[in-house]
XYZ file of C-alpha atoms in Angstrom:
303
model
C -68.094 70.619 -119.230
C -68.755 74.608 -118.827
C -72.198 75.336 -120.408
C -72.938 77.879 -123.194
C -73.607 81.539 -123.275
C -76.898 82.347 -124.725
C -77.695 85.561 -125.721
C -81.388 85.690 -125.889
C -83.496 88.640 -128.249
C -86.755 88.520 -126.800
C -89.644 90.194 -128.536
C -91.054 92.089 -125.501
C -94.589 90.634 -126.453
C -93.518 87.468 -124.963
C -91.791 88.930 -122.102
C -94.027 88.192 -119.275
C -94.883 84.708 -120.595
C -94.499 82.032 -117.488
C -93.078 79.362 -120.050
C -90.607 81.507 -121.350
C -89.269 82.327 -118.028
C -89.674 78.921 -117.029
C -87.301 77.692 -120.108
C -84.789 80.316 -119.333
C -84.964 79.019 -115.761
C -84.720 75.173 -116.668
C -81.457 76.019 -118.597
C -79.647 78.547 -116.240
C -80.323 75.594 -113.441
C -78.275 73.123 -116.196
C -75.196 75.180 -115.955
C -75.814 77.415 -119.161
C -75.500 81.411 -118.731
C -78.724 82.823 -120.769
C -78.495 86.822 -120.480
C -81.897 88.203 -122.026
C -82.390 91.437 -123.870
C -86.001 92.257 -124.358
C -87.016 94.450 -127.382
C -89.579 97.608 -126.553
C -89.977 99.315 -129.589
C -89.192 99.303 -133.608
C -85.913 98.885 -134.271
C -84.892 97.172 -130.875
C -84.468 93.662 -132.562
C -81.786 95.347 -134.946
C -80.252 97.447 -132.314
C -79.737 94.369 -130.069
C -78.528 92.236 -132.608
C -75.689 94.949 -133.094
C -74.878 94.725 -129.558
C -74.566 91.397 -129.377
C -72.065 91.445 -131.965
C -70.121 94.214 -130.470
C -70.097 92.251 -127.237
C -69.661 88.604 -128.401
C -66.027 88.725 -127.714
C -65.979 90.147 -124.413
C -69.075 88.360 -123.117
C -68.117 85.157 -124.486
C -71.463 84.567 -126.527
C -71.610 81.304 -128.210
C -75.374 81.302 -129.682
C -77.778 84.726 -130.402
C -81.159 83.266 -130.094
C -84.042 84.901 -131.905
C -86.914 84.709 -129.468
C -90.264 85.603 -131.058
C -91.842 84.457 -134.743
C -90.513 84.752 -138.183
C -90.438 88.560 -138.217
C -88.023 88.483 -135.465
C -85.848 85.524 -136.886
C -85.785 87.883 -140.040
C -84.875 90.810 -138.263
C -81.949 89.213 -136.564
C -80.572 87.373 -139.750
C -81.097 90.811 -142.077
C -79.033 92.426 -139.667
C -76.477 90.079 -138.981
C -76.300 90.092 -142.828
C -76.237 93.757 -143.485
C -73.580 94.349 -140.734
C -70.854 91.880 -141.490
C -69.043 91.306 -145.364
C -70.302 88.410 -147.053
C -67.101 86.347 -146.700
C -67.376 87.006 -142.607
C -69.380 84.589 -140.765
C -71.003 85.835 -137.348
C -69.014 85.386 -134.394
C -71.667 83.325 -132.599
C -74.112 80.621 -133.944
C -77.689 81.362 -134.233
C -80.755 79.696 -132.569
C -84.718 80.054 -132.802
C -87.230 80.122 -129.875
C -90.276 80.250 -131.592
C -92.778 82.490 -129.867
C -94.715 83.910 -132.712
C -98.422 83.120 -134.526
C -96.805 80.573 -137.566
C -93.459 79.832 -136.668
C -93.116 78.707 -139.817
C -89.059 78.447 -139.991
C -88.727 76.932 -136.635
C -91.571 74.224 -137.307
C -89.955 73.632 -140.479
C -86.742 72.815 -139.167
C -88.098 70.486 -136.472
C -88.543 72.560 -133.442
C -91.257 72.266 -131.412
C -93.124 75.516 -130.185
C -94.836 73.885 -127.341
C -91.369 72.720 -125.811
C -89.722 76.308 -125.054
C -87.243 74.337 -122.849
C -86.345 71.641 -125.370
C -85.918 74.742 -127.922
C -83.206 76.375 -125.670
C -81.582 73.289 -124.849
C -81.190 72.772 -128.585
C -79.745 76.411 -128.428
C -77.406 75.529 -125.852
C -76.020 71.880 -126.875
C -77.212 70.953 -130.464
C -74.119 71.133 -133.250
C -74.170 74.581 -135.214
C -74.855 73.386 -138.806
C -73.966 75.734 -142.016
C -77.135 77.202 -143.071
C -78.077 78.990 -146.249
C -80.023 82.358 -146.540
C -81.410 84.282 -149.368
C -81.044 87.639 -150.565
C -83.690 89.766 -152.484
C -82.606 93.038 -153.992
C -80.086 93.222 -151.156
C -82.433 92.230 -148.336
C -81.864 88.830 -146.458
C -84.574 86.454 -145.537
C -84.336 82.756 -144.014
C -87.456 80.791 -144.691
C -89.351 82.155 -147.691
C -89.987 84.545 -150.037
C -93.364 84.863 -151.230
C -95.535 87.016 -153.997
C -98.494 87.063 -155.695
C -102.070 87.581 -154.048
C -101.030 90.608 -151.784
C -103.034 91.506 -148.956
C -106.663 91.746 -149.990
C -106.674 87.776 -150.234
C -105.153 87.292 -146.947
C -107.234 89.822 -145.096
C -110.188 88.059 -146.751
C -109.552 84.458 -146.055
C -112.384 83.226 -143.793
C -110.186 81.881 -140.192
C -112.627 78.894 -140.479
C -111.245 77.810 -143.968
C -107.790 78.778 -142.420
C -108.313 76.228 -139.520
C -109.508 73.406 -141.854
C -106.582 73.747 -144.706
C -103.822 75.939 -142.511
C -101.954 77.861 -144.880
C -103.883 76.345 -148.283
C -106.734 78.466 -147.375
C -105.160 81.613 -148.831
C -104.325 79.806 -151.897
C -108.148 78.476 -151.675
C -109.417 81.963 -151.381
C -107.441 83.176 -154.327
C -108.616 80.796 -156.376
C -111.949 80.898 -155.575
C -111.844 84.630 -156.513
C -109.892 83.919 -159.178
C -112.258 86.110 -161.773
C -111.351 88.773 -159.560
C -107.899 88.962 -159.284
C -105.549 90.647 -161.886
C -102.961 87.937 -162.245
C -99.134 89.314 -162.663
C -97.374 88.766 -165.702
C -93.704 88.170 -165.646
C -90.519 86.429 -166.740
C -88.245 84.225 -164.115
C -85.160 83.202 -165.483
C -81.953 81.703 -163.745
C -79.347 78.778 -164.190
C -80.488 77.595 -167.566
C -84.107 77.785 -166.393
C -86.740 80.469 -168.039
C -90.473 80.427 -167.448
C -92.452 83.279 -168.784
C -96.640 83.866 -168.240
C -99.138 84.987 -165.841
C -98.941 83.758 -162.350
C -101.245 84.185 -159.497
C -98.688 83.446 -156.639
C -94.719 82.243 -156.422
C -92.637 80.819 -153.555
C -88.813 81.053 -153.038
C -88.170 78.899 -150.096
C -84.862 78.556 -148.370
C -87.171 76.567 -145.756
C -90.125 74.446 -146.627
C -93.446 76.478 -145.464
C -95.107 79.385 -145.138
C -98.808 80.976 -144.177
C -98.998 78.978 -140.889
C -97.781 75.261 -142.210
C -98.415 75.496 -145.937
C -95.850 73.227 -147.482
C -95.146 75.880 -150.589
C -91.347 74.142 -150.850
C -91.617 70.929 -149.100
C -88.051 69.582 -150.809
C -85.864 73.032 -149.769
C -82.998 72.131 -147.889
C -81.468 74.682 -145.285
C -77.722 73.701 -146.611
C -78.038 72.829 -150.480
C -76.633 76.282 -151.407
C -79.944 76.533 -153.614
C -83.598 77.895 -153.216
C -86.622 76.051 -154.368
C -88.714 78.218 -156.782
C -92.701 77.108 -156.756
C -94.618 79.086 -159.417
C -98.207 78.656 -159.611
C -99.693 79.826 -162.911
C -103.012 81.649 -163.449
C -105.270 78.588 -164.697
C -107.746 79.412 -167.444
C -111.254 80.033 -165.934
C -112.586 76.586 -166.983
C -109.966 75.009 -165.073
C -110.717 76.505 -161.565
C -113.323 74.281 -160.175
C -111.127 71.365 -160.787
C -108.175 73.067 -159.102
C -110.254 74.024 -156.401
C -111.347 70.161 -156.077
C -107.745 68.971 -156.041
C -106.296 71.866 -153.409
C -109.117 70.643 -151.234
C -108.308 66.952 -151.645
C -104.587 67.329 -151.214
C -103.236 70.437 -150.589
C -100.138 71.940 -153.044
C -99.826 68.075 -153.764
C -103.003 67.788 -155.360
C -102.035 70.698 -158.026
C -99.146 68.587 -158.804
C -98.697 69.220 -162.863
C -100.305 72.657 -162.382
C -97.431 73.829 -160.382
C -93.766 74.921 -161.709
C -91.092 73.916 -159.714
C -87.109 74.218 -159.812
C -84.002 74.531 -157.513
C -81.930 77.636 -158.433
C -78.657 79.304 -156.836
C -79.707 82.456 -158.296
C -82.813 83.910 -160.501
C -84.438 86.931 -161.810
C -87.821 88.228 -161.780
C -89.147 90.760 -164.365
C -92.823 91.699 -163.535
C -95.215 93.910 -165.503
C -95.895 95.949 -163.016
C -94.423 96.019 -159.294
C -95.084 92.775 -157.388
C -95.458 92.705 -153.578
C -92.830 89.957 -152.129
C -92.991 89.116 -148.526
C -89.621 87.990 -147.083
C -90.419 85.905 -143.927
C -93.720 88.493 -143.773
C -91.778 91.783 -144.366
C -92.752 93.342 -147.619
C -90.812 94.560 -150.514
C -92.068 96.007 -153.721
C -90.462 95.997 -156.984
C -91.091 95.054 -160.521
C -87.479 93.788 -161.347
C -86.300 91.441 -158.302
C -82.759 89.759 -158.164
C -82.775 86.688 -155.715
C -79.543 84.577 -154.735
C -79.021 82.052 -151.996
C -75.851 82.642 -150.068
C -74.644 79.058 -149.083
C -73.551 78.273 -145.683
C -74.038 82.317 -144.591
C -74.788 81.348 -140.817
C -74.434 78.634 -138.169
C -77.763 77.648 -137.231
C -78.287 75.608 -133.970
C -81.429 72.939 -135.031
C -82.471 69.575 -134.340
């Protein structure tokens, strides 16, 4: 059996990592062709993704591998979505070599960032599965769109608390500073669903986790044609101590009953003021947001 041709778009921050070089070497020794393109400055991931599209047929590229964190994966997928009509699939499968800090998308789909050779072997040998993406105001995301607390809570979260609670530390900090936060008011609608009120945070998941392991959408499926909406309504001040205790004991599951969940193929958000939505960590600001799932938009190599 002839080997696969992997085109690896590698975030330049990881170019000198010995484990990356070893993983590429293992795949080459196994008979696979791995052509590496390294990013140097802003815009390179987009440029190299377009280059792979242009060279796919002549070079026989079977799989485009996003080597980096969630942001790198987002850039690759967003570029493919922007370059190709919605009814046209990319000419190659996609895969992830998880080299970031959080690696939420890769971890959520079952890749182990500690086993880079295994991740590249998945890219070369696993079956490519139809995989949905999400689109927010025309911009693509593959893992999760989150909004709410904003940068202040993220920067003020104690690293020690994050070590204990993982991504739930952000929610803990937000609840703890509830009196200082100005919750967004909004209306969220879609597929026969309507919710209106004040919310501290929301997540729209194609993947399951964000924030370094926080499972905001634990039942999300990458190939069901839907996005999983999770809304954390703004609590009454008297309820905050109880919510903090439940969060500490059981994570997001501890808030069951206080959280609104719904699976939707499309939804709209109308907020009282511009809301920061992070698409796989990439920010977008708008008070009027349209979100939709694009079923089977890409073919993804995953365990």
